mmCIF file of C-alpha atoms and ligand atoms in Angstrom:
data_model
loop_
_atom_site.group_PDB
_atom_site.id
_atom_site.type_symbol
_atom_site.label_atom_id
_atom_site.label_comp_id
_atom_site.label_asym_id
_atom_site.label_seq_id
_atom_site.Cartn_x
_atom_site.Cartn_y
_atom_site.Cartn_z
ATOM 1 C CA UNK A 1 26.512 -48.261 79.372
ATOM 2 C CA UNK A 2 29.966 -49.813 79.529
ATOM 3 C CA UNK A 3 31.862 -50.030 82.811
ATOM 4 C CA UNK A 4 35.413 -48.726 82.612
ATOM 5 C CA UNK A 5 38.179 -49.476 85.084
ATOM 6 C CA UNK A 6 39.780 -46.064 84.695
ATOM 7 C CA UNK A 7 42.030 -43.457 86.078
ATOM 8 C CA UNK A 8 40.382 -40.134 85.270
ATOM 9 C CA UNK A 9 42.972 -37.561 84.298
ATOM 10 C CA UNK A 10 41.880 -34.302 85.818
ATOM 11 C CA UNK A 11 43.171 -31.868 83.265
ATOM 12 C CA UNK A 12 40.962 -31.071 80.314
ATOM 13 C CA UNK A 13 42.968 -30.661 77.132
ATOM 14 C CA UNK A 14 41.956 -28.352 74.330
ATOM 15 C CA UNK A 15 42.348 -31.105 71.767
ATOM 16 C CA UNK A 16 42.905 -34.853 71.731
ATOM 17 C CA UNK A 17 43.914 -36.255 68.364
ATOM 18 C CA UNK A 18 43.363 -39.941 67.681
ATOM 19 C CA UNK A 19 46.019 -41.322 65.343
ATOM 20 C CA UNK A 20 49.606 -40.295 64.610
ATOM 21 C CA UNK A 21 49.579 -40.678 60.831
ATOM 22 C CA UNK A 22 50.027 -37.779 58.426
ATOM 23 C CA UNK A 23 46.638 -36.214 59.240
ATOM 24 C CA UNK A 24 47.088 -36.533 63.009
ATOM 25 C CA UNK A 25 50.664 -35.244 62.980
ATOM 26 C CA UNK A 26 49.755 -32.346 60.725
ATOM 27 C CA UNK A 27 46.942 -31.443 63.160
ATOM 28 C CA UNK A 28 49.408 -31.725 66.052
ATOM 29 C CA UNK A 29 51.843 -29.362 64.345
ATOM 30 C CA UNK A 30 49.187 -26.730 63.656
ATOM 31 C CA UNK A 31 47.708 -27.119 67.160
ATOM 32 C CA UNK A 32 51.102 -26.695 68.839
ATOM 33 C CA UNK A 33 51.903 -23.628 66.768
ATOM 34 C CA UNK A 34 48.524 -22.152 67.741
ATOM 35 C CA UNK A 35 49.364 -22.694 71.407
ATOM 36 C CA UNK A 36 46.779 -25.368 72.202
ATOM 37 C CA UNK A 37 47.130 -27.930 74.973
ATOM 38 C CA UNK A 38 47.038 -31.024 72.783
ATOM 39 C CA UNK A 39 47.934 -34.720 72.844
ATOM 40 C CA UNK A 40 47.850 -37.489 70.271
ATOM 41 C CA UNK A 41 46.781 -41.025 71.207
ATOM 42 C CA UNK A 42 48.230 -43.700 68.917
ATOM 43 C CA UNK A 43 47.984 -47.477 69.235
ATOM 44 C CA UNK A 44 51.100 -48.247 67.172
ATOM 45 C CA UNK A 45 53.494 -45.332 67.143
ATOM 46 C CA UNK A 46 56.026 -46.974 64.810
ATOM 47 C CA UNK A 47 54.079 -48.891 62.194
ATOM 48 C CA UNK A 48 50.443 -47.892 62.756
ATOM 49 C CA UNK A 49 50.204 -45.411 59.930
ATOM 50 C CA UNK A 50 49.422 -46.532 56.382
ATOM 51 C CA UNK A 51 52.250 -44.343 55.088
ATOM 52 C CA UNK A 52 54.810 -46.277 57.182
ATOM 53 C CA UNK A 53 53.983 -49.338 55.064
ATOM 54 C CA UNK A 54 54.189 -47.462 51.755
ATOM 55 C CA UNK A 55 57.374 -47.751 49.719
ATOM 56 C CA UNK A 56 57.939 -44.795 47.404
ATOM 57 C CA UNK A 57 55.534 -41.850 47.512
ATOM 58 C CA UNK A 58 56.024 -40.092 44.209
ATOM 59 C CA UNK A 59 53.364 -37.413 44.408
ATOM 60 C CA UNK A 60 53.927 -35.524 47.654
ATOM 61 C CA UNK A 61 54.547 -31.997 46.382
ATOM 62 C CA UNK A 62 58.073 -30.728 46.899
ATOM 63 C CA UNK A 63 59.487 -34.065 48.093
ATOM 64 C CA UNK A 64 59.766 -36.330 45.035
ATOM 65 C CA UNK A 65 60.246 -40.087 45.424
ATOM 66 C CA UNK A 66 60.341 -40.176 49.212
ATOM 67 C CA UNK A 67 60.010 -43.435 51.156
ATOM 68 C CA UNK A 68 56.709 -43.513 53.095
ATOM 69 C CA UNK A 69 58.492 -44.226 56.390
ATOM 70 C CA UNK A 70 60.862 -41.279 55.804
ATOM 71 C CA UNK A 71 57.959 -38.938 55.092
ATOM 72 C CA UNK A 72 56.277 -40.037 58.335
ATOM 73 C CA UNK A 73 59.550 -39.526 60.225
ATOM 74 C CA UNK A 74 59.837 -36.009 58.838
ATOM 75 C CA UNK A 75 56.279 -35.269 60.001
ATOM 76 C CA UNK A 76 57.123 -36.638 63.467
ATOM 77 C CA UNK A 77 60.286 -34.561 63.764
ATOM 78 C CA UNK A 78 58.386 -31.451 62.744
ATOM 79 C CA UNK A 79 55.246 -31.978 64.855
ATOM 80 C CA UNK A 80 56.300 -33.679 68.083
ATOM 81 C CA UNK A 81 57.693 -31.015 70.399
ATOM 82 C CA UNK A 82 58.220 -33.285 73.425
ATOM 83 C CA UNK A 83 57.631 -36.899 74.454
ATOM 84 C CA UNK A 84 54.349 -36.082 76.233
ATOM 85 C CA UNK A 85 52.746 -35.033 72.948
ATOM 86 C CA UNK A 86 52.095 -38.659 72.018
ATOM 87 C CA UNK A 87 50.328 -41.135 74.314
ATOM 88 C CA UNK A 88 50.557 -44.827 73.474
ATOM 89 C CA UNK A 89 47.142 -46.436 73.776
ATOM 90 C CA UNK A 90 44.169 -47.861 71.945
ATOM 91 C CA UNK A 91 40.991 -45.823 72.172
ATOM 92 C CA UNK A 92 37.952 -47.961 72.934
ATOM 93 C CA UNK A 93 35.113 -45.413 73.050
ATOM 94 C CA UNK A 94 34.012 -41.823 73.631
ATOM 95 C CA UNK A 95 31.483 -40.098 75.863
ATOM 96 C CA UNK A 96 30.292 -36.500 75.630
ATOM 97 C CA UNK A 97 28.692 -34.370 78.329
ATOM 98 C CA UNK A 98 28.841 -30.743 79.522
ATOM 99 C CA UNK A 99 30.920 -29.709 76.488
ATOM 100 C CA UNK A 100 33.670 -32.190 77.375
ATOM 101 C CA UNK A 101 34.675 -35.322 75.491
ATOM 102 C CA UNK A 102 35.916 -38.290 77.509
ATOM 103 C CA UNK A 103 38.247 -40.501 75.528
ATOM 104 C CA UNK A 104 38.585 -44.002 76.957
ATOM 105 C CA UNK A 105 41.545 -46.273 76.373
ATOM 106 C CA UNK A 106 41.865 -49.710 77.960
ATOM 107 C CA UNK A 107 43.422 -48.353 81.154
ATOM 108 C CA UNK A 108 42.926 -44.598 81.175
ATOM 109 C CA UNK A 109 40.461 -41.856 80.444
ATOM 110 C CA UNK A 110 41.420 -38.516 78.946
ATOM 111 C CA UNK A 111 39.300 -35.376 78.730
ATOM 112 C CA UNK A 112 39.258 -32.724 76.039
ATOM 113 C CA UNK A 113 37.134 -29.888 74.703
ATOM 114 C CA UNK A 114 37.555 -31.265 71.189
ATOM 115 C CA UNK A 115 38.482 -34.537 69.507
ATOM 116 C CA UNK A 116 40.116 -34.913 66.111
ATOM 117 C CA UNK A 117 39.629 -38.453 64.850
ATOM 118 C CA UNK A 118 42.451 -39.259 62.418
ATOM 119 C CA UNK A 119 42.827 -43.025 62.821
ATOM 120 C CA UNK A 120 43.241 -43.718 59.101
ATOM 121 C CA UNK A 121 42.347 -46.944 57.363
ATOM 122 C CA UNK A 122 43.442 -50.587 57.431
ATOM 123 C CA UNK A 123 43.884 -53.093 54.614
ATOM 124 C CA UNK A 124 40.899 -54.837 53.018
ATOM 125 C CA UNK A 125 40.761 -58.645 52.935
ATOM 126 C CA UNK A 126 40.037 -60.758 49.867
ATOM 127 C CA UNK A 127 37.821 -63.096 51.885
ATOM 128 C CA UNK A 128 38.817 -66.205 49.922
ATOM 129 C CA UNK A 129 39.632 -69.665 51.307
ATOM 130 C CA UNK A 130 43.207 -69.855 52.542
ATOM 131 C CA UNK A 131 43.632 -66.115 53.138
ATOM 132 C CA UNK A 132 43.300 -66.200 56.923
ATOM 133 C CA UNK A 133 45.116 -69.501 57.236
ATOM 134 C CA UNK A 134 48.176 -68.332 55.279
ATOM 135 C CA UNK A 135 48.413 -64.749 56.509
ATOM 136 C CA UNK A 136 52.006 -64.399 57.695
ATOM 137 C CA UNK A 137 52.860 -67.676 55.918
ATOM 138 C CA UNK A 138 52.882 -66.376 52.360
ATOM 139 C CA UNK A 139 49.924 -64.002 52.369
ATOM 140 C CA UNK A 140 50.950 -60.415 53.135
ATOM 141 C CA UNK A 141 49.393 -56.953 52.998
ATOM 142 C CA UNK A 142 52.653 -54.998 52.982
ATOM 143 C CA UNK A 143 55.367 -55.521 50.383
ATOM 144 C CA UNK A 144 57.764 -53.117 52.060
ATOM 145 C CA UNK A 145 57.419 -55.024 55.335
ATOM 146 C CA UNK A 146 57.573 -58.602 54.014
ATOM 147 C CA UNK A 147 59.012 -58.380 50.490
ATOM 148 C CA UNK A 148 62.502 -59.464 51.535
ATOM 149 C CA UNK A 149 61.152 -62.907 52.521
ATOM 150 C CA UNK A 150 60.429 -63.594 48.857
ATOM 151 C CA UNK A 151 63.855 -62.988 47.338
ATOM 152 C CA UNK A 152 64.226 -64.957 44.081
ATOM 153 C CA UNK A 153 60.792 -66.520 44.552
ATOM 154 C CA UNK A 154 57.663 -66.315 42.413
ATOM 155 C CA UNK A 155 54.916 -64.180 43.882
ATOM 156 C CA UNK A 156 51.564 -62.624 42.973
ATOM 157 C CA UNK A 157 50.148 -59.186 43.703
ATOM 158 C CA UNK A 158 46.387 -58.751 43.655
ATOM 159 C CA UNK A 159 44.775 -55.343 43.024
ATOM 160 C CA UNK A 160 44.493 -52.592 40.466
ATOM 161 C CA UNK A 161 45.252 -49.414 42.412
ATOM 162 C CA UNK A 162 48.365 -47.465 43.409
ATOM 163 C CA UNK A 163 49.228 -49.830 46.242
ATOM 164 C CA UNK A 164 49.268 -52.845 43.916
ATOM 165 C CA UNK A 165 51.427 -50.915 41.444
ATOM 166 C CA UNK A 166 53.827 -49.922 44.194
ATOM 167 C CA UNK A 167 54.040 -53.471 45.461
ATOM 168 C CA UNK A 168 54.879 -54.750 41.973
ATOM 169 C CA UNK A 169 57.525 -52.066 41.462
ATOM 170 C CA UNK A 170 59.002 -52.738 44.900
ATOM 171 C CA UNK A 171 59.173 -56.491 44.257
ATOM 172 C CA UNK A 172 60.632 -56.229 40.718
ATOM 173 C CA UNK A 173 64.206 -56.333 41.994
ATOM 174 C CA UNK A 174 63.514 -58.865 44.750
ATOM 175 C CA UNK A 175 61.246 -61.595 43.378
ATOM 176 C CA UNK A 176 62.064 -63.864 40.450
ATOM 177 C CA UNK A 177 58.647 -63.523 38.847
ATOM 178 C CA UNK A 178 55.615 -61.401 39.707
ATOM 179 C CA UNK A 179 52.038 -61.970 38.571
ATOM 180 C CA UNK A 180 49.869 -58.870 38.814
ATOM 181 C CA UNK A 181 46.253 -60.018 39.030
ATOM 182 C CA UNK A 182 43.402 -57.550 38.608
ATOM 183 C CA UNK A 183 39.690 -58.164 38.294
ATOM 184 C CA UNK A 184 39.229 -55.542 35.524
ATOM 185 C CA UNK A 185 40.965 -54.773 32.243
ATOM 186 C CA UNK A 186 41.907 -51.238 33.290
ATOM 187 C CA UNK A 187 43.968 -50.071 36.239
ATOM 188 C CA UNK A 188 43.481 -47.111 38.557
ATOM 189 C CA UNK A 189 47.132 -46.058 38.469
ATOM 190 C CA UNK A 190 48.658 -43.843 35.777
ATOM 191 C CA UNK A 191 49.783 -44.913 32.315
ATOM 192 C CA UNK A 192 53.342 -43.914 33.211
ATOM 193 C CA UNK A 193 53.381 -46.454 36.036
ATOM 194 C CA UNK A 194 51.731 -49.102 33.856
ATOM 195 C CA UNK A 195 54.465 -48.572 31.245
ATOM 196 C CA UNK A 196 57.112 -49.103 33.922
ATOM 197 C CA UNK A 197 55.456 -52.343 35.028
ATOM 198 C CA UNK A 198 55.005 -53.562 31.450
ATOM 199 C CA UNK A 199 58.657 -52.893 30.655
ATOM 200 C CA UNK A 200 59.866 -55.233 33.413
ATOM 201 C CA UNK A 201 60.778 -58.648 32.056
ATOM 202 C CA UNK A 202 59.764 -60.503 35.236
ATOM 203 C CA UNK A 203 56.163 -59.221 35.488
ATOM 204 C CA UNK A 204 53.136 -60.940 33.962
ATOM 205 C CA UNK A 205 49.857 -59.031 34.026
ATOM 206 C CA UNK A 206 46.641 -61.032 34.342
ATOM 207 C CA UNK A 207 43.451 -58.985 33.965
ATOM 208 C CA UNK A 208 39.740 -59.773 34.155
ATOM 209 C CA UNK A 209 40.456 -62.504 36.666
ATOM 210 C CA UNK A 210 40.504 -62.824 40.432
ATOM 211 C CA UNK A 211 41.913 -64.996 43.176
ATOM 212 C CA UNK A 212 39.488 -67.800 44.020
ATOM 213 C CA UNK A 213 41.523 -69.578 46.679
ATOM 214 C CA UNK A 214 44.988 -69.809 48.147
ATOM 215 C CA UNK A 215 46.613 -73.229 48.417
ATOM 216 C CA UNK A 216 49.513 -74.521 50.420
ATOM 217 C CA UNK A 217 50.729 -76.892 53.017
ATOM 218 C CA UNK A 218 52.464 -75.101 55.840
ATOM 219 C CA UNK A 219 53.066 -72.053 53.656
ATOM 220 C CA UNK A 220 51.543 -70.799 50.389
ATOM 221 C CA UNK A 221 52.338 -72.950 47.359
ATOM 222 C CA UNK A 222 49.939 -71.478 44.807
ATOM 223 C CA UNK A 223 46.733 -69.668 43.974
ATOM 224 C CA UNK A 224 43.741 -70.627 41.913
ATOM 225 C CA UNK A 225 41.944 -67.979 39.837
ATOM 226 C CA UNK A 226 38.269 -67.727 38.929
ATOM 227 C CA UNK A 227 39.197 -68.665 35.338
ATOM 228 C CA UNK A 228 40.495 -71.993 36.621
ATOM 229 C CA UNK A 229 44.112 -71.030 36.051
ATOM 230 C CA UNK A 230 46.479 -72.303 38.767
ATOM 231 C CA UNK A 231 49.679 -70.371 39.461
ATOM 232 C CA UNK A 232 52.552 -71.677 41.568
ATOM 233 C CA UNK A 233 53.707 -68.898 43.888
ATOM 234 C CA UNK A 234 55.272 -68.722 47.340
ATOM 235 C CA UNK A 235 53.612 -65.467 48.232
ATOM 236 C CA UNK A 236 50.555 -63.339 47.588
ATOM 237 C CA UNK A 237 50.456 -59.622 48.309
ATOM 238 C CA UNK A 238 46.879 -58.468 48.759
ATOM 239 C CA UNK A 239 46.581 -54.794 47.722
ATOM 240 C CA UNK A 240 42.869 -54.242 47.202
ATOM 241 C CA UNK A 241 42.282 -51.065 49.146
ATOM 242 C CA UNK A 242 41.484 -49.961 52.630
ATOM 243 C CA UNK A 243 38.718 -49.948 55.197
ATOM 244 C CA UNK A 244 38.426 -46.943 57.524
ATOM 245 C CA UNK A 245 39.403 -47.590 61.137
ATOM 246 C CA UNK A 246 36.072 -46.433 62.538
ATOM 247 C CA UNK A 247 34.606 -49.502 64.224
ATOM 248 C CA UNK A 248 34.578 -47.828 67.642
ATOM 249 C CA UNK A 249 32.385 -45.041 66.229
ATOM 250 C CA UNK A 250 29.692 -47.375 64.937
ATOM 251 C CA UNK A 251 27.046 -46.299 67.471
ATOM 252 C CA UNK A 252 27.728 -42.557 67.134
ATOM 253 C CA UNK A 253 25.642 -42.023 63.973
ATOM 254 C CA UNK A 254 28.390 -40.249 62.052
ATOM 255 C CA UNK A 255 29.408 -42.941 59.550
ATOM 256 C CA UNK A 256 28.345 -43.401 55.944
ATOM 257 C CA UNK A 257 27.414 -46.796 54.457
ATOM 258 C CA UNK A 258 31.112 -47.627 53.851
ATOM 259 C CA UNK A 259 32.178 -46.764 57.379
ATOM 260 C CA UNK A 260 33.737 -43.360 56.604
ATOM 261 C CA UNK A 261 33.045 -40.446 58.961
ATOM 262 C CA UNK A 262 30.673 -37.994 57.320
ATOM 263 C CA UNK A 263 32.503 -34.670 57.300
ATOM 264 C CA UNK A 264 33.035 -31.985 54.685
ATOM 265 C CA UNK A 265 36.162 -30.034 53.765
ATOM 266 C CA UNK A 266 36.006 -28.216 57.126
ATOM 267 C CA UNK A 267 36.481 -31.616 58.825
ATOM 268 C CA UNK A 268 33.460 -30.884 61.074
ATOM 269 C CA UNK A 269 31.131 -33.764 61.891
ATOM 270 C CA UNK A 270 27.556 -33.359 63.068
ATOM 271 C CA UNK A 271 28.764 -33.815 66.667
ATOM 272 C CA UNK A 272 29.811 -30.767 68.680
ATOM 273 C CA UNK A 273 33.575 -30.610 69.085
ATOM 274 C CA UNK A 274 34.217 -33.842 67.154
ATOM 275 C CA UNK A 275 36.269 -33.524 63.967
ATOM 276 C CA UNK A 276 37.541 -36.006 61.374
ATOM 277 C CA UNK A 277 40.802 -35.741 59.431
ATOM 278 C CA UNK A 278 42.516 -37.809 56.766
ATOM 279 C CA UNK A 279 41.455 -41.085 55.162
ATOM 280 C CA UNK A 280 38.717 -41.762 57.756
ATOM 281 C CA UNK A 281 36.440 -39.044 56.432
ATOM 282 C CA UNK A 282 34.261 -38.837 53.354
ATOM 283 C CA UNK A 283 36.351 -37.236 50.605
ATOM 284 C CA UNK A 284 37.005 -37.591 46.895
ATOM 285 C CA UNK A 285 40.767 -38.159 47.091
ATOM 286 C CA UNK A 286 42.662 -40.069 49.787
ATOM 287 C CA UNK A 287 46.331 -39.165 49.438
ATOM 288 C CA UNK A 288 49.211 -38.172 51.702
ATOM 289 C CA UNK A 289 48.787 -34.553 50.656
ATOM 290 C CA UNK A 290 45.039 -34.453 51.395
ATOM 291 C CA UNK A 291 45.619 -36.101 54.802
ATOM 292 C CA UNK A 292 48.203 -33.451 55.677
ATOM 293 C CA UNK A 293 45.855 -30.749 54.437
ATOM 294 C CA UNK A 294 43.028 -32.026 56.645
ATOM 295 C CA UNK A 295 45.232 -31.730 59.726
ATOM 296 C CA UNK A 296 45.726 -28.028 59.063
ATOM 297 C CA UNK A 297 42.099 -27.320 58.163
ATOM 298 C CA UNK A 298 40.893 -29.169 61.244
ATOM 299 C CA UNK A 299 42.750 -26.843 63.601
ATOM 300 C CA UNK A 300 41.129 -23.870 61.870
ATOM 301 C CA UNK A 301 37.714 -25.478 62.510
ATOM 302 C CA UNK A 302 38.662 -26.285 66.104
ATOM 303 C CA UNK A 303 39.629 -22.643 66.627
ATOM 304 C CA UNK A 304 36.308 -21.474 65.229
ATOM 305 C CA UNK A 305 34.515 -23.918 67.585
ATOM 306 C CA UNK A 306 36.511 -23.027 70.714
ATOM 307 C CA UNK A 307 36.663 -19.261 70.286
ATOM 308 C CA UNK A 308 33.360 -18.265 68.692
HETATM 309 P P1 NAP B 1 42.246 -48.490 45.732
HETATM 310 O O1 NAP B 1 42.718 -47.316 44.955
HETATM 311 O O2 NAP B 1 40.917 -48.450 46.409
HETATM 312 O O3 NAP B 1 42.286 -49.738 44.747
HETATM 313 C C1 NAP B 1 41.891 -50.991 45.180
HETATM 314 C C2 NAP B 1 41.988 -51.939 43.991
HETATM 315 O O4 NAP B 1 41.666 -53.238 44.449
HETATM 316 C C3 NAP B 1 41.022 -51.574 42.875
HETATM 317 O O5 NAP B 1 41.648 -51.779 41.643
HETATM 318 C C4 NAP B 1 39.876 -52.573 43.099
HETATM 319 O O6 NAP B 1 39.288 -52.988 41.901
HETATM 320 C C5 NAP B 1 40.584 -53.763 43.676
HETATM 321 N N1 NAP B 1 39.714 -54.523 44.567
HETATM 322 C C6 NAP B 1 38.945 -54.058 45.588
HETATM 323 N N2 NAP B 1 38.302 -55.067 46.204
HETATM 324 C C7 NAP B 1 38.683 -56.196 45.559
HETATM 325 C C8 NAP B 1 38.387 -57.566 45.735
HETATM 326 N N3 NAP B 1 37.568 -57.999 46.701
HETATM 327 N N4 NAP B 1 38.949 -58.468 44.885
HETATM 328 C C9 NAP B 1 39.791 -58.046 43.907
HETATM 329 N N5 NAP B 1 40.135 -56.765 43.700
HETATM 330 C C10 NAP B 1 39.584 -55.851 44.519
HETATM 331 O O7 NAP B 1 43.262 -48.912 46.902
HETATM 332 P P2 NAP B 1 44.823 -48.657 47.075
HETATM 333 O O8 NAP B 1 45.542 -49.022 45.834
HETATM 334 O O9 NAP B 1 45.220 -49.319 48.339
HETATM 335 O O10 NAP B 1 44.924 -47.104 47.297
HETATM 336 C C11 NAP B 1 44.178 -46.477 48.356
HETATM 337 C C12 NAP B 1 44.361 -44.953 48.248
HETATM 338 O O11 NAP B 1 45.705 -44.609 48.576
HETATM 339 C C13 NAP B 1 44.109 -44.468 46.820
HETATM 340 O O12 NAP B 1 43.553 -43.185 46.876
HETATM 341 C C14 NAP B 1 45.496 -44.409 46.252
HETATM 342 O O13 NAP B 1 45.644 -43.525 45.175
HETATM 343 C C15 NAP B 1 46.298 -43.962 47.469
HETATM 344 N N6 NAP B 1 47.689 -44.373 47.357
HETATM 345 C C16 NAP B 1 48.576 -43.464 46.876
HETATM 346 C C17 NAP B 1 49.898 -43.799 46.752
HETATM 347 C C18 NAP B 1 50.848 -42.781 46.219
HETATM 348 O O14 NAP B 1 50.451 -41.679 46.087
HETATM 349 N N7 NAP B 1 52.063 -43.082 45.901
HETATM 350 C C19 NAP B 1 50.327 -45.078 47.079
HETATM 351 C C20 NAP B 1 49.405 -46.012 47.545
HETATM 352 C C21 NAP B 1 48.070 -45.652 47.673
HETATM 353 P P3 NAP B 1 38.363 -52.005 41.020
HETATM 354 O O15 NAP B 1 39.299 -51.129 40.278
HETATM 355 O O16 NAP B 1 37.611 -52.980 40.199
HETATM 356 O O17 NAP B 1 37.489 -51.281 42.009
#
């Protein structure tokens, strides 16, 4: 049992939501409208959400071609009724007894009848030599955050999914040359997007190859591929997917083999009063629209749990 230096807040909330991304904010909106006493705990209110680091989202129904940060802002404006709705803090663990969940942050403890875990996912690492060493010195995981540092430079993007495609498209007008490197011959993103990338005269696509190591001196100077090919670049954007932010749940027996919270479309887990929403849960499609949908569904499940 861990010892916590804590201030116990006396009031028991109906719901505590962990994470102020699209799933968490959607849950907050639905909870507020249903009249629940609810708070969100978020470790990084401004940039914590995956969507804040996404450039253009082109498939959120009804809002074509919206910047990720603008979509998140719209969710915030809609969901946050007053400043007390969002608590800044990093949750470290949970305890459950007598139908009450205790949610521990570094300095405080909060109590609630239900928890909605909507902490999202963080970027995956390549795990090759040079990656750690050059992170922030040429290696980046967010083109929208760091792309401007590579104006008129040669860069590489590694990955074959939507994030890699977005990074390439975002960098087309900034970088001089972009190498898109993918370990397979086919991509996960649509043919329409591939056509757009292929039509750019400053993009070279390299398939069936992967980054073996990242070289440099003080900053990145190049990458070596498994094929032996060496490419001179000043930057590498790693866009190879996400890992769920569920480390603090590892001893709660609710995670699958990839670290996702096992929950169905109702967002219920096998733990009483503990729900999962958004990219952290097992689901076939992780998108902005399915995260937002989970937030709404979760409150329906919370209502069923609290009232019946
Ligand atoms: P993703 O769809 O999981 O794709 C990850 C890519 O990285 C895959 O092509 C994978 O290769 C490759 N990869 C994984 N591990 C690798 C490694 N160790 N070395 C080299 N390559 C590796 O991840 P994502 O692109 O970040 O997207 C995550 C989710 O967000 C997806 O559901 C995506 O559709 C969604 N998303 C949507 C939008 C949008 O709607 N506009 C934007 C961004 C992301 P394989 O193909 O061989 O597995």
